[in-house]
XYZ file of C-alpha atoms in Angstrom:
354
model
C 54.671 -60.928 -100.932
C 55.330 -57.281 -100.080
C 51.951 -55.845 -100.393
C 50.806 -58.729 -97.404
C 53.734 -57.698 -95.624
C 52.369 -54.288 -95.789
C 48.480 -55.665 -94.567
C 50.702 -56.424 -91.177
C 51.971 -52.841 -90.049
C 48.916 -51.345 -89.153
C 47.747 -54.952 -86.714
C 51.066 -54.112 -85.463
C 50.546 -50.188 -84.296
C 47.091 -50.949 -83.015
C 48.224 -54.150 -80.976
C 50.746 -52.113 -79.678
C 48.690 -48.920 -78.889
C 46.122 -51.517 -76.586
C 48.611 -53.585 -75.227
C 50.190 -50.070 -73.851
C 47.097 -49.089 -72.511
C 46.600 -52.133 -70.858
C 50.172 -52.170 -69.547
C 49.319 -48.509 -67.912
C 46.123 -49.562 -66.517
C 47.340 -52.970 -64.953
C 50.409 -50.482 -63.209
C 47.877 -48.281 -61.746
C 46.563 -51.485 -60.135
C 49.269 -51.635 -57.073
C 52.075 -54.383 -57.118
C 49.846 -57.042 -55.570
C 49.480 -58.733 -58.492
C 53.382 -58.569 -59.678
C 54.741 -60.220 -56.439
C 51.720 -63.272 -56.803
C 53.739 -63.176 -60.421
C 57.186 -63.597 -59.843
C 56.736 -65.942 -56.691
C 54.955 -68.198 -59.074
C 57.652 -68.197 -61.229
C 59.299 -71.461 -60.548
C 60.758 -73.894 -62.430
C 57.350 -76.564 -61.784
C 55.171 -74.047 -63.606
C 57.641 -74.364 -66.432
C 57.035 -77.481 -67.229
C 54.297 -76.589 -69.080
C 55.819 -74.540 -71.835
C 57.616 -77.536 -73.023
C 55.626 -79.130 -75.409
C 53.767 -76.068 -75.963
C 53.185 -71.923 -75.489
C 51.223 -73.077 -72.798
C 53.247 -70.849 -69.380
C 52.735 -68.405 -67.404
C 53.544 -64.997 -68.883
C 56.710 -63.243 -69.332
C 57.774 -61.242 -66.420
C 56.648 -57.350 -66.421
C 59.837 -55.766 -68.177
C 61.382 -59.211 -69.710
C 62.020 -59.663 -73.255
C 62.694 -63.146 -74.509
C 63.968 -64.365 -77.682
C 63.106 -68.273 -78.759
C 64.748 -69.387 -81.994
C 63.140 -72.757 -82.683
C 63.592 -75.212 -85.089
C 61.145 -78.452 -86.128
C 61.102 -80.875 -88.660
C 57.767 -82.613 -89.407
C 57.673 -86.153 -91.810
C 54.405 -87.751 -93.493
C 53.946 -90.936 -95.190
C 50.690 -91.314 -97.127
C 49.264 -93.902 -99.306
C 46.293 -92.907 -101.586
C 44.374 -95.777 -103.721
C 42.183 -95.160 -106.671
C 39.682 -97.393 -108.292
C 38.295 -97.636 -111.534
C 36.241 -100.748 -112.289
C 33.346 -102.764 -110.809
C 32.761 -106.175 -109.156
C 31.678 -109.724 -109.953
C 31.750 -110.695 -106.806
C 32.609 -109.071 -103.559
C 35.858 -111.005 -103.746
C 36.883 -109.834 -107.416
C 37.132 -106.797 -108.668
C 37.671 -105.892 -112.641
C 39.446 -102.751 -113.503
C 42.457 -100.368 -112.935
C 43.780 -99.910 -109.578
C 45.727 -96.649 -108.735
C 48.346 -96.717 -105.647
C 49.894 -93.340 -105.085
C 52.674 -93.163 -102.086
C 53.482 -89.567 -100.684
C 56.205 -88.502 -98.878
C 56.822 -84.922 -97.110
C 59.559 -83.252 -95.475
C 59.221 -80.303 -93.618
C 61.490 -78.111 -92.122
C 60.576 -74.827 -90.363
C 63.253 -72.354 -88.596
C 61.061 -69.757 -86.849
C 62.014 -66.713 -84.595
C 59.891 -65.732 -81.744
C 59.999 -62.398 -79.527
C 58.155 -62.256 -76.262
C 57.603 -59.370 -73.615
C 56.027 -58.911 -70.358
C 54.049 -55.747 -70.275
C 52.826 -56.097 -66.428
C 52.236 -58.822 -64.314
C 49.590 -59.956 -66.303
C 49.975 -59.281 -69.911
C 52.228 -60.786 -72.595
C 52.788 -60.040 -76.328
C 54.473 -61.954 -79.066
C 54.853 -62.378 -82.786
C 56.515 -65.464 -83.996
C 58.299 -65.294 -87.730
C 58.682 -68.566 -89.357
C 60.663 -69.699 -92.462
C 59.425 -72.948 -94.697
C 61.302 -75.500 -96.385
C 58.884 -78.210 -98.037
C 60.172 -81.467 -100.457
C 57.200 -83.785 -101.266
C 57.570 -86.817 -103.341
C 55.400 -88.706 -105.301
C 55.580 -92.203 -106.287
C 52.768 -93.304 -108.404
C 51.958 -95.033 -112.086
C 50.199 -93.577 -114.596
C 46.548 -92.628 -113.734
C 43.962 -95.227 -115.064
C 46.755 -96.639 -117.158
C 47.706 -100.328 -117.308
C 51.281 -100.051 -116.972
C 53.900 -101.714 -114.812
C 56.441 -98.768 -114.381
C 56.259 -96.431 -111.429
C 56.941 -92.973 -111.758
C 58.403 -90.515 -109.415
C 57.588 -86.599 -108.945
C 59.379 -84.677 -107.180
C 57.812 -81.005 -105.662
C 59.260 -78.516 -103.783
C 58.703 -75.127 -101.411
C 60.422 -72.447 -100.095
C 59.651 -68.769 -97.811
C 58.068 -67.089 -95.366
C 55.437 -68.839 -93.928
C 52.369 -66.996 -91.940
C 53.823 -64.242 -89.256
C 51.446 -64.677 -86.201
C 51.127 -61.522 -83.109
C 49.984 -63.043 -80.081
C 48.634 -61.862 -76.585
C 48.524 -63.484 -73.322
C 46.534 -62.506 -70.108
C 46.596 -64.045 -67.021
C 43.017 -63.931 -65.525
C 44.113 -65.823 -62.002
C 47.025 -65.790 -59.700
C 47.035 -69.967 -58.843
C 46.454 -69.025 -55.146
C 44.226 -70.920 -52.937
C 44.100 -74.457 -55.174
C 42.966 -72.591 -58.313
C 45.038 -73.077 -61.142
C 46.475 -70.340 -63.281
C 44.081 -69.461 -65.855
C 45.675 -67.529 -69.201
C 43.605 -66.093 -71.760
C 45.045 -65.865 -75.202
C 44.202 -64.048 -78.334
C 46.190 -65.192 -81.283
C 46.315 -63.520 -85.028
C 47.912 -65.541 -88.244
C 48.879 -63.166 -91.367
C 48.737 -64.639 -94.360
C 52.418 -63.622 -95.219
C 53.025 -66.752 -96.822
C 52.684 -68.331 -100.268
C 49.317 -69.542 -99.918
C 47.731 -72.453 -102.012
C 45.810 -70.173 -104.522
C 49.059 -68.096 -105.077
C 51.448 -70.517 -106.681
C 50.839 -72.206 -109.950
C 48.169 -74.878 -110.662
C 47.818 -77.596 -113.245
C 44.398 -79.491 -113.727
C 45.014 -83.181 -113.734
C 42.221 -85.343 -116.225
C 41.302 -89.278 -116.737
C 41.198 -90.079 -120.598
C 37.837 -88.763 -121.008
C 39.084 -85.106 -120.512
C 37.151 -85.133 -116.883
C 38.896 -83.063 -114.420
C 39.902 -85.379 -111.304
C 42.227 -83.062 -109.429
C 44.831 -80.006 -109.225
C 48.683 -80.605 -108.915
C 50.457 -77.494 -107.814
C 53.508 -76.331 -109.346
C 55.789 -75.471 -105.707
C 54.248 -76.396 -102.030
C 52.634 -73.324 -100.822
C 54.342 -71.916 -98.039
C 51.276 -70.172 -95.936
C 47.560 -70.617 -95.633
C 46.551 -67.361 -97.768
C 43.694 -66.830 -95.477
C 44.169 -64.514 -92.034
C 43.024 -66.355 -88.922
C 41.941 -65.526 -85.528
C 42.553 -68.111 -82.308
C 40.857 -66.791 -79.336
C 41.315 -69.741 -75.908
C 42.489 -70.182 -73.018
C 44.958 -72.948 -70.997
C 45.221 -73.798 -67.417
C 48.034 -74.661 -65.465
C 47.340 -76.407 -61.747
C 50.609 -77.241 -60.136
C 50.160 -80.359 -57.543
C 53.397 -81.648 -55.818
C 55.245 -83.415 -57.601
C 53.477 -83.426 -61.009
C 52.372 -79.987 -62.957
C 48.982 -80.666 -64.788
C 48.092 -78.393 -67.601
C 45.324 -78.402 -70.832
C 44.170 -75.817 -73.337
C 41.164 -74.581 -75.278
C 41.285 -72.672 -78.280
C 38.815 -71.996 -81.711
C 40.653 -70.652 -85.001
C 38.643 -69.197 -87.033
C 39.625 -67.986 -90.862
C 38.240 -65.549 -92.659
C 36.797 -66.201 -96.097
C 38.001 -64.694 -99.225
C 37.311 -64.368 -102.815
C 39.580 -66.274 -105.100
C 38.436 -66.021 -108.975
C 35.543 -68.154 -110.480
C 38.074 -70.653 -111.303
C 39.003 -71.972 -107.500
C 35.207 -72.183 -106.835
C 34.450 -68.171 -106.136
C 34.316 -67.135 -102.319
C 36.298 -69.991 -100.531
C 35.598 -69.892 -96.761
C 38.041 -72.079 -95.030
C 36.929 -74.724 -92.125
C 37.317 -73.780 -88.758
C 39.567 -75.411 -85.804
C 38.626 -76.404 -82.654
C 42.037 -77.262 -80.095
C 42.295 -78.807 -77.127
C 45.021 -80.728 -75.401
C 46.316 -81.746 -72.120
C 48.784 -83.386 -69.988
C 51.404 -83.313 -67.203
C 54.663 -83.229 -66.327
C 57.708 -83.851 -63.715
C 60.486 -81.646 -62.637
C 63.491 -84.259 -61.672
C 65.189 -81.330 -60.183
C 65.529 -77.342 -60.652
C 67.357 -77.834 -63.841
C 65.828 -81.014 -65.788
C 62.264 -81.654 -66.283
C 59.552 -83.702 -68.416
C 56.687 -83.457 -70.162
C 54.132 -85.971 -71.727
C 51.381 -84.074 -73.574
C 48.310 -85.111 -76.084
C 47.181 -82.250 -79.246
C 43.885 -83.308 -81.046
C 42.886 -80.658 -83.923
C 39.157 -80.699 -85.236
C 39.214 -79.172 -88.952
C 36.085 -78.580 -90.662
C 35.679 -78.794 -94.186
C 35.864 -76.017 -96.372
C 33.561 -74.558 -98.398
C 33.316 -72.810 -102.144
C 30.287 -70.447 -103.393
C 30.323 -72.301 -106.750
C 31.110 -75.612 -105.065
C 33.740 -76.821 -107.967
C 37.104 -76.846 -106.245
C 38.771 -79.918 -106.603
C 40.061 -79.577 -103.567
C 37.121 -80.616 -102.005
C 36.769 -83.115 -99.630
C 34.790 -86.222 -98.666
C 34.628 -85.964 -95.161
C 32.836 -82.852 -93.281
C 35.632 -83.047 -90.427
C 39.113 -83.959 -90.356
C 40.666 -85.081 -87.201
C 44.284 -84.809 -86.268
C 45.753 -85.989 -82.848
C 49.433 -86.110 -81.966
C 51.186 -87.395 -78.543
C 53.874 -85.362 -77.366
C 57.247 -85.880 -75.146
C 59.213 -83.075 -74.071
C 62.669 -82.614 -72.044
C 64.132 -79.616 -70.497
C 67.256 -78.313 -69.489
C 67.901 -75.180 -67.594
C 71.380 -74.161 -68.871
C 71.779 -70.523 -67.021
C 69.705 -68.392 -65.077
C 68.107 -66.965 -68.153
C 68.420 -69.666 -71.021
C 66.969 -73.373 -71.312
C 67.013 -75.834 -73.967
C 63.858 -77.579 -74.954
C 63.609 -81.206 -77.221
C 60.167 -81.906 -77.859
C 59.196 -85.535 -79.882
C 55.601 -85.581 -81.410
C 54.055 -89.090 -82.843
C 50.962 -89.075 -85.148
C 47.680 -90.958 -83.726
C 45.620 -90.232 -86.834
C 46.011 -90.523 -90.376
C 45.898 -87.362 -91.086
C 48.733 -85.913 -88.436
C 52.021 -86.087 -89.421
C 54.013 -89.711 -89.063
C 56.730 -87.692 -86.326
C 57.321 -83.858 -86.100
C 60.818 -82.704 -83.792
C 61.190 -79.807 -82.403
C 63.878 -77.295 -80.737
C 64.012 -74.405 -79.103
C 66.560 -72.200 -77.371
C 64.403 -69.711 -75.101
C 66.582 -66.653 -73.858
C 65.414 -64.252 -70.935
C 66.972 -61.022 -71.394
Protein backbone atom coordinates (compact mmCIF):
# COMPACT_ATOMS: atom_id res chain seq x y z
CA UNK A 1 0.00 0.00 0.00
CA UNK A 2 2.79 2.49 0.68
CA UNK A 3 4.93 2.00 -2.28
CA UNK A 4 1.44 3.04 -4.57
CA UNK A 5 1.03 5.76 -2.29
CA UNK A 6 4.45 6.76 -3.21
CA UNK A 7 3.59 6.24 -7.40
CA UNK A 8 1.11 9.40 -6.45
CA UNK A 9 3.60 12.25 -5.29
CA UNK A 10 5.26 12.91 -8.32
CA UNK A 11 1.33 13.16 -10.53
CA UNK A 12 0.88 15.44 -7.72
CA UNK A 13 4.05 18.03 -8.23
CA UNK A 14 3.62 17.93 -11.97
CA UNK A 15 -0.28 18.59 -11.84
CA UNK A 16 0.49 21.23 -9.69
CA UNK A 17 3.49 22.79 -11.59
CA UNK A 18 0.83 23.00 -14.99
CA UNK A 19 -2.09 23.90 -13.26
CA UNK A 20 0.18 27.02 -11.89
CA UNK A 21 1.21 27.83 -15.15
CA UNK A 22 -2.05 27.80 -16.42
CA UNK A 23 -3.37 29.82 -13.47
CA UNK A 24 -0.54 32.61 -14.47
CA UNK A 25 -1.33 32.56 -18.02
CA UNK A 26 -5.25 32.73 -17.68
CA UNK A 27 -4.37 36.09 -15.12
CA UNK A 28 -2.42 37.68 -17.78
CA UNK A 29 -5.63 37.35 -19.82
CA UNK A 30 -7.54 40.61 -18.26
CA UNK A 31 -10.59 40.07 -15.85
CA UNK A 32 -13.09 39.70 -18.68
CA UNK A 33 -13.39 36.34 -18.25
CA UNK A 34 -13.63 36.37 -14.17
CA UNK A 35 -16.66 38.79 -14.07
CA UNK A 36 -18.60 36.38 -17.08
CA UNK A 37 -17.54 33.81 -14.02
CA UNK A 38 -18.90 34.99 -10.99
CA UNK A 39 -22.12 36.58 -12.63
CA UNK A 40 -22.83 33.09 -13.75
CA UNK A 41 -22.58 31.90 -10.52
CA UNK A 42 -26.12 31.48 -9.48
CA UNK A 43 -27.89 29.16 -7.72
CA UNK A 44 -29.79 27.70 -11.38
CA UNK A 45 -26.35 26.67 -12.63
CA UNK A 46 -26.08 24.71 -9.43
CA UNK A 47 -28.43 22.51 -10.03
CA UNK A 48 -26.31 20.62 -11.94
CA UNK A 49 -23.74 19.51 -9.44
CA UNK A 50 -26.35 17.63 -7.63
CA UNK A 51 -26.42 14.37 -8.89
CA UNK A 52 -23.06 14.76 -10.19
CA UNK A 53 -19.41 16.83 -10.52
CA UNK A 54 -21.06 18.16 -13.33
CA UNK A 55 -20.83 22.59 -12.31
CA UNK A 56 -19.30 25.24 -13.21
CA UNK A 57 -15.85 25.65 -11.66
CA UNK A 58 -14.79 26.82 -8.37
CA UNK A 59 -14.36 30.47 -8.12
CA UNK A 60 -10.63 31.89 -8.83
CA UNK A 61 -9.22 31.86 -5.12
CA UNK A 62 -12.05 29.42 -3.48
CA UNK A 63 -11.21 26.32 -1.79
CA UNK A 64 -13.99 23.89 -1.07
CA UNK A 65 -14.13 20.93 1.04
CA UNK A 66 -17.02 18.08 0.21
CA UNK A 67 -17.12 15.21 2.70
CA UNK A 68 -19.52 12.74 1.09
CA UNK A 69 -20.88 9.71 2.07
CA UNK A 70 -22.85 6.78 -0.20
CA UNK A 71 -24.03 3.53 0.35
CA UNK A 72 -24.57 1.29 -2.72
CA UNK A 73 -26.78 -2.35 -2.36
CA UNK A 74 -26.85 -5.32 -5.05
CA UNK A 75 -28.95 -8.29 -5.23
CA UNK A 76 -27.82 -10.95 -7.72
CA UNK A 77 -28.99 -14.32 -8.60
CA UNK A 78 -26.56 -16.60 -10.58
CA UNK A 79 -27.89 -20.18 -11.97
CA UNK A 80 -25.71 -23.01 -13.04
CA UNK A 81 -26.54 -26.01 -15.09
CA UNK A 82 -25.20 -29.27 -15.38
CA UNK A 83 -27.25 -31.79 -17.36
CA UNK A 84 -29.00 -32.12 -20.74
CA UNK A 85 -32.57 -32.32 -22.13
CA UNK A 86 -35.20 -34.83 -23.22
CA UNK A 87 -37.31 -32.51 -24.25
CA UNK A 88 -37.30 -28.78 -24.32
CA UNK A 89 -39.67 -28.97 -21.37
CA UNK A 90 -37.41 -31.38 -19.13
CA UNK A 91 -34.26 -31.07 -18.22
CA UNK A 92 -32.03 -33.98 -16.36
CA UNK A 93 -29.26 -32.91 -14.13
CA UNK A 94 -28.00 -30.62 -11.25
CA UNK A 95 -29.19 -27.19 -11.04
CA UNK A 96 -27.02 -24.55 -9.17
CA UNK A 97 -28.84 -21.26 -7.70
CA UNK A 98 -26.37 -18.91 -6.11
CA UNK A 99 -27.99 -15.54 -4.43
CA UNK A 100 -25.48 -12.56 -3.79
CA UNK A 101 -25.82 -9.85 -1.70
CA UNK A 102 -23.44 -6.61 -1.36
CA UNK A 103 -23.17 -3.78 0.85
CA UNK A 104 -21.18 -0.98 0.21
CA UNK A 105 -20.29 1.84 2.07
CA UNK A 106 -17.84 4.56 0.94
CA UNK A 107 -16.89 7.84 3.12
CA UNK A 108 -14.76 9.93 0.73
CA UNK A 109 -13.12 13.44 1.19
CA UNK A 110 -12.89 15.80 -1.64
CA UNK A 111 -10.79 19.20 -1.94
CA UNK A 112 -11.53 21.62 -4.71
CA UNK A 113 -9.85 25.03 -5.82
CA UNK A 114 -10.36 27.65 -8.30
CA UNK A 115 -7.13 28.60 -9.91
CA UNK A 116 -8.67 31.47 -12.32
CA UNK A 117 -11.81 31.96 -13.80
CA UNK A 118 -11.48 29.08 -15.76
CA UNK A 119 -9.55 26.35 -14.19
CA UNK A 120 -10.35 23.94 -11.34
CA UNK A 121 -8.35 21.18 -9.55
CA UNK A 122 -9.37 18.41 -7.26
CA UNK A 123 -8.39 15.10 -5.75
CA UNK A 124 -11.04 13.13 -4.08
CA UNK A 125 -9.83 10.42 -1.19
CA UNK A 126 -12.21 7.68 -0.60
CA UNK A 127 -12.45 5.00 2.16
CA UNK A 128 -14.22 1.34 1.41
CA UNK A 129 -16.26 -0.76 3.49
CA UNK A 130 -17.52 -3.97 1.49
CA UNK A 131 -19.77 -7.16 3.18
CA UNK A 132 -20.89 -9.61 0.43
CA UNK A 133 -22.88 -12.64 1.16
CA UNK A 134 -23.34 -15.70 -0.43
CA UNK A 135 -26.13 -18.03 -0.26
CA UNK A 136 -25.68 -21.04 -2.34
CA UNK A 137 -25.62 -25.18 -2.08
CA UNK A 138 -22.96 -27.16 -2.81
CA UNK A 139 -21.65 -26.92 -6.44
CA UNK A 140 -22.90 -29.85 -8.69
CA UNK A 141 -23.96 -31.57 -5.51
CA UNK A 142 -27.41 -33.07 -4.90
CA UNK A 143 -28.07 -31.76 -1.61
CA UNK A 144 -30.97 -29.96 0.02
CA UNK A 145 -29.05 -27.67 2.54
CA UNK A 146 -28.06 -24.15 1.64
CA UNK A 147 -24.99 -22.75 2.70
CA UNK A 148 -24.01 -19.29 3.55
CA UNK A 149 -20.51 -17.38 2.99
CA UNK A 150 -19.86 -14.57 4.29
CA UNK A 151 -16.83 -12.05 2.66
CA UNK A 152 -15.64 -8.98 3.65
CA UNK A 153 -13.41 -5.59 2.67
CA UNK A 154 -11.89 -2.85 4.12
CA UNK A 155 -9.32 0.53 2.99
CA UNK A 156 -8.42 2.98 0.87
CA UNK A 157 -9.97 2.80 -2.23
CA UNK A 158 -8.43 4.55 -5.59
CA UNK A 159 -7.32 8.44 -4.83
CA UNK A 160 -8.38 10.29 -8.08
CA UNK A 161 -6.68 14.26 -9.09
CA UNK A 162 -8.97 15.93 -11.27
CA UNK A 163 -8.98 19.13 -13.55
CA UNK A 164 -11.68 21.21 -14.84
CA UNK A 165 -11.62 23.92 -17.66
CA UNK A 166 -14.21 25.93 -18.73
CA UNK A 167 -13.91 26.38 -22.57
CA UNK A 168 -17.21 28.87 -22.83
CA UNK A 169 -18.71 31.61 -20.82
CA UNK A 170 -22.78 30.53 -21.46
CA UNK A 171 -23.25 33.99 -23.10
CA UNK A 172 -25.32 34.51 -26.08
CA UNK A 173 -27.59 31.01 -25.80
CA UNK A 174 -24.45 28.82 -25.70
CA UNK A 175 -24.24 26.69 -22.89
CA UNK A 176 -21.27 26.39 -20.60
CA UNK A 177 -18.96 23.95 -21.96
CA UNK A 178 -16.28 22.30 -19.21
CA UNK A 179 -13.55 20.19 -20.22
CA UNK A 180 -12.32 17.68 -17.74
CA UNK A 181 -9.30 15.55 -17.37
CA UNK A 182 -9.61 13.00 -14.66
CA UNK A 183 -6.68 10.52 -13.19
CA UNK A 184 -7.59 7.26 -10.84
CA UNK A 185 -4.46 5.84 -8.72
CA UNK A 186 -4.59 2.58 -8.03
CA UNK A 187 -4.14 3.20 -4.19
CA UNK A 188 -6.45 0.60 -3.39
CA UNK A 189 -6.46 -3.15 -2.76
CA UNK A 190 -6.95 -4.22 -6.15
CA UNK A 191 -8.39 -7.70 -7.24
CA UNK A 192 -4.96 -9.35 -8.05
CA UNK A 193 -3.59 -8.11 -4.62
CA UNK A 194 -5.65 -9.96 -2.07
CA UNK A 195 -5.77 -13.67 -1.76
CA UNK A 196 -7.30 -16.12 -4.29
CA UNK A 197 -8.66 -19.63 -4.04
CA UNK A 198 -9.42 -21.73 -7.28
CA UNK A 199 -12.86 -23.19 -7.03
CA UNK A 200 -13.22 -26.98 -9.07
CA UNK A 201 -16.35 -29.37 -10.13
CA UNK A 202 -15.54 -33.08 -9.07
CA UNK A 203 -13.47 -33.71 -11.99
CA UNK A 204 -10.66 -31.37 -10.64
CA UNK A 205 -11.68 -28.73 -13.62
CA UNK A 206 -11.16 -25.26 -12.58
CA UNK A 207 -14.66 -23.32 -12.83
CA UNK A 208 -13.82 -20.11 -11.03
CA UNK A 209 -11.73 -17.95 -8.36
CA UNK A 210 -13.22 -16.98 -4.88
CA UNK A 211 -11.25 -14.22 -3.28
CA UNK A 212 -10.27 -14.28 0.20
CA UNK A 213 -11.41 -10.18 1.26
CA UNK A 214 -13.33 -7.80 -1.45
CA UNK A 215 -10.70 -5.82 -3.08
CA UNK A 216 -10.89 -2.37 -2.23
CA UNK A 217 -9.48 -0.56 -5.63
CA UNK A 218 -9.19 -1.42 -9.28
CA UNK A 219 -5.23 -2.10 -9.25
CA UNK A 220 -5.02 -0.61 -12.63
CA UNK A 221 -4.39 3.49 -13.07
CA UNK A 222 -6.99 5.10 -15.31
CA UNK A 223 -7.34 8.12 -17.34
CA UNK A 224 -11.03 9.93 -18.03
CA UNK A 225 -10.64 12.65 -20.46
CA UNK A 226 -14.71 14.44 -21.39
CA UNK A 227 -16.48 17.04 -21.24
CA UNK A 228 -20.28 18.20 -19.81
CA UNK A 229 -22.49 20.99 -20.78
CA UNK A 230 -24.63 23.01 -18.83
CA UNK A 231 -27.49 25.29 -20.83
CA UNK A 232 -29.57 27.14 -18.33
CA UNK A 233 -33.27 27.91 -19.86
CA UNK A 234 -35.80 29.65 -17.48
CA UNK A 235 -37.09 27.80 -15.32
CA UNK A 236 -35.39 24.41 -15.91
CA UNK A 237 -31.32 23.95 -16.02
CA UNK A 238 -30.48 21.22 -18.69
CA UNK A 239 -27.16 19.55 -18.43
CA UNK A 240 -25.31 16.06 -20.01
CA UNK A 241 -21.77 14.73 -20.06
CA UNK A 242 -19.26 12.84 -22.17
CA UNK A 243 -16.41 11.11 -20.92
CA UNK A 244 -13.93 7.82 -22.10
CA UNK A 245 -11.85 6.02 -19.19
CA UNK A 246 -9.32 4.39 -20.31
CA UNK A 247 -6.96 1.86 -18.05
CA UNK A 248 -3.78 1.02 -18.56
CA UNK A 249 -2.72 -2.60 -18.88
CA UNK A 250 -0.41 -4.35 -16.61
CA UNK A 251 1.42 -7.48 -16.09
CA UNK A 252 0.11 -9.72 -13.39
CA UNK A 253 2.09 -13.24 -13.21
CA UNK A 254 1.39 -16.20 -15.65
CA UNK A 255 -1.08 -17.37 -13.23
CA UNK A 256 -3.94 -14.42 -13.68
CA UNK A 257 -3.56 -14.89 -17.49
CA UNK A 258 -0.07 -12.73 -18.07
CA UNK A 259 -0.60 -9.01 -19.32
CA UNK A 260 -4.28 -8.21 -18.28
CA UNK A 261 -5.50 -5.08 -20.13
CA UNK A 262 -8.67 -3.93 -18.58
CA UNK A 263 -11.92 -2.85 -20.80
CA UNK A 264 -12.47 0.57 -21.42
CA UNK A 265 -15.56 2.98 -20.39
CA UNK A 266 -17.47 5.03 -22.37
CA UNK A 267 -19.98 7.73 -20.05
CA UNK A 268 -22.57 9.68 -20.89
CA UNK A 269 -25.55 11.02 -19.04
CA UNK A 270 -28.02 13.74 -18.96
CA UNK A 271 -30.85 15.49 -17.46
CA UNK A 272 -32.44 18.58 -15.87
CA UNK A 273 -33.41 20.19 -13.07
CA UNK A 274 -35.64 22.94 -11.09
CA UNK A 275 -34.69 25.53 -8.61
CA UNK A 276 -38.06 25.98 -6.32
CA UNK A 277 -36.38 28.97 -4.93
CA UNK A 278 -32.70 30.39 -4.10
CA UNK A 279 -32.30 27.88 -1.40
CA UNK A 280 -34.06 24.42 -2.51
CA UNK A 281 -33.67 22.82 -5.77
CA UNK A 282 -34.08 19.41 -7.84
CA UNK A 283 -32.56 17.29 -9.96
CA UNK A 284 -33.65 14.20 -12.10
CA UNK A 285 -30.64 12.74 -13.93
CA UNK A 286 -29.93 9.35 -16.12
CA UNK A 287 -25.89 7.58 -15.92
CA UNK A 288 -25.42 4.73 -18.55
CA UNK A 289 -21.71 3.15 -18.33
CA UNK A 290 -20.43 1.06 -21.43
CA UNK A 291 -17.63 -1.47 -20.06
CA UNK A 292 -15.76 -3.48 -22.41
CA UNK A 293 -14.49 -6.72 -21.68
CA UNK A 294 -11.20 -7.35 -20.56
CA UNK A 295 -8.60 -9.04 -21.96
CA UNK A 296 -5.53 -11.58 -20.83
CA UNK A 297 -2.27 -12.39 -23.08
CA UNK A 298 -2.64 -16.09 -22.14
CA UNK A 299 -6.43 -15.88 -22.23
CA UNK A 300 -6.95 -18.26 -18.94
CA UNK A 301 -8.38 -15.93 -16.31
CA UNK A 302 -11.35 -17.16 -14.91
CA UNK A 303 -12.50 -14.07 -14.63
CA UNK A 304 -13.40 -13.91 -17.99
CA UNK A 305 -16.49 -13.03 -19.31
CA UNK A 306 -19.21 -14.05 -21.76
CA UNK A 307 -20.31 -10.95 -23.01
CA UNK A 308 -17.86 -8.42 -25.02
CA UNK A 309 -19.75 -5.33 -23.31
CA UNK A 310 -21.35 -4.80 -20.14
CA UNK A 311 -23.92 -2.17 -19.78
CA UNK A 312 -24.83 -0.34 -16.64
CA UNK A 313 -27.53 2.47 -16.45
CA UNK A 314 -28.78 4.11 -13.27
CA UNK A 315 -31.64 6.95 -12.83
CA UNK A 316 -30.86 9.52 -10.48
CA UNK A 317 -32.92 12.06 -8.06
CA UNK A 318 -31.25 14.71 -6.29
CA UNK A 319 -32.38 17.53 -3.64
CA UNK A 320 -30.61 20.54 -2.48
CA UNK A 321 -30.52 22.76 0.26
CA UNK A 322 -28.59 25.93 0.55
CA UNK A 323 -27.93 26.14 4.33
CA UNK A 324 -25.48 29.42 4.45
CA UNK A 325 -23.88 31.51 2.06
CA UNK A 326 -21.06 29.07 1.66
CA UNK A 327 -22.43 25.50 2.63
CA UNK A 328 -25.32 23.27 1.02
CA UNK A 329 -26.50 19.91 1.69
CA UNK A 330 -27.00 17.50 -1.13
CA UNK A 331 -29.31 13.90 -0.97
CA UNK A 332 -28.94 12.18 -4.08
CA UNK A 333 -31.19 8.61 -4.68
CA UNK A 334 -29.86 6.37 -7.58
CA UNK A 335 -32.11 3.21 -8.90
CA UNK A 336 -30.53 0.45 -11.08
CA UNK A 337 -32.06 0.03 -14.80
CA UNK A 338 -29.75 -2.85 -15.69
CA UNK A 339 -28.72 -5.94 -14.21
CA UNK A 340 -25.59 -5.21 -13.81
CA UNK A 341 -25.94 -1.57 -11.85
CA UNK A 342 -26.43 -1.68 -8.45
CA UNK A 343 -30.24 -2.45 -7.01
CA UNK A 344 -30.09 1.48 -5.14
CA UNK A 345 -26.87 3.49 -4.31
CA UNK A 346 -27.49 6.87 -1.64
CA UNK A 347 -25.52 9.43 -1.47
CA UNK A 348 -24.50 12.63 0.76
CA UNK A 349 -22.58 15.34 0.62
CA UNK A 350 -21.83 18.44 2.67
CA UNK A 351 -20.01 20.94 0.14
CA UNK A 352 -18.23 23.90 2.07
CA UNK A 353 -16.96 27.18 0.26
CA UNK A 354 -14.23 28.58 2.17
Amino acid sequence: MATKMFWLFPLVAVATQGFTEAAQADTAGGSASITASEEANDPATDIASITADRGIVTRPGRFTIEPSFSHAHSNSTAVAVEGYTVIPALLIGLINISEIQRDIFVGAMSLKYGFTSKLEAAVRVPYLSINEDLREREIFQGTPVDTLRESSGEGLGDVELSARYQLTDGLGGWPYVIGAMRVKAPTGEGPYDVDQRIIRDNQGNPIGIELENRPTGSGFWAFEPGFSFIYPTDPAVLFGNLSYVWTLKEEQGPENGGTVDPGDIVRFGFGMGFAFNDRTSFSLGYDHSIIRKTTFERNNDLFASNFDRIQIGSLSFGLSQRLTQSTSLSLTVSVGVTENAPNSEITLKLPISL
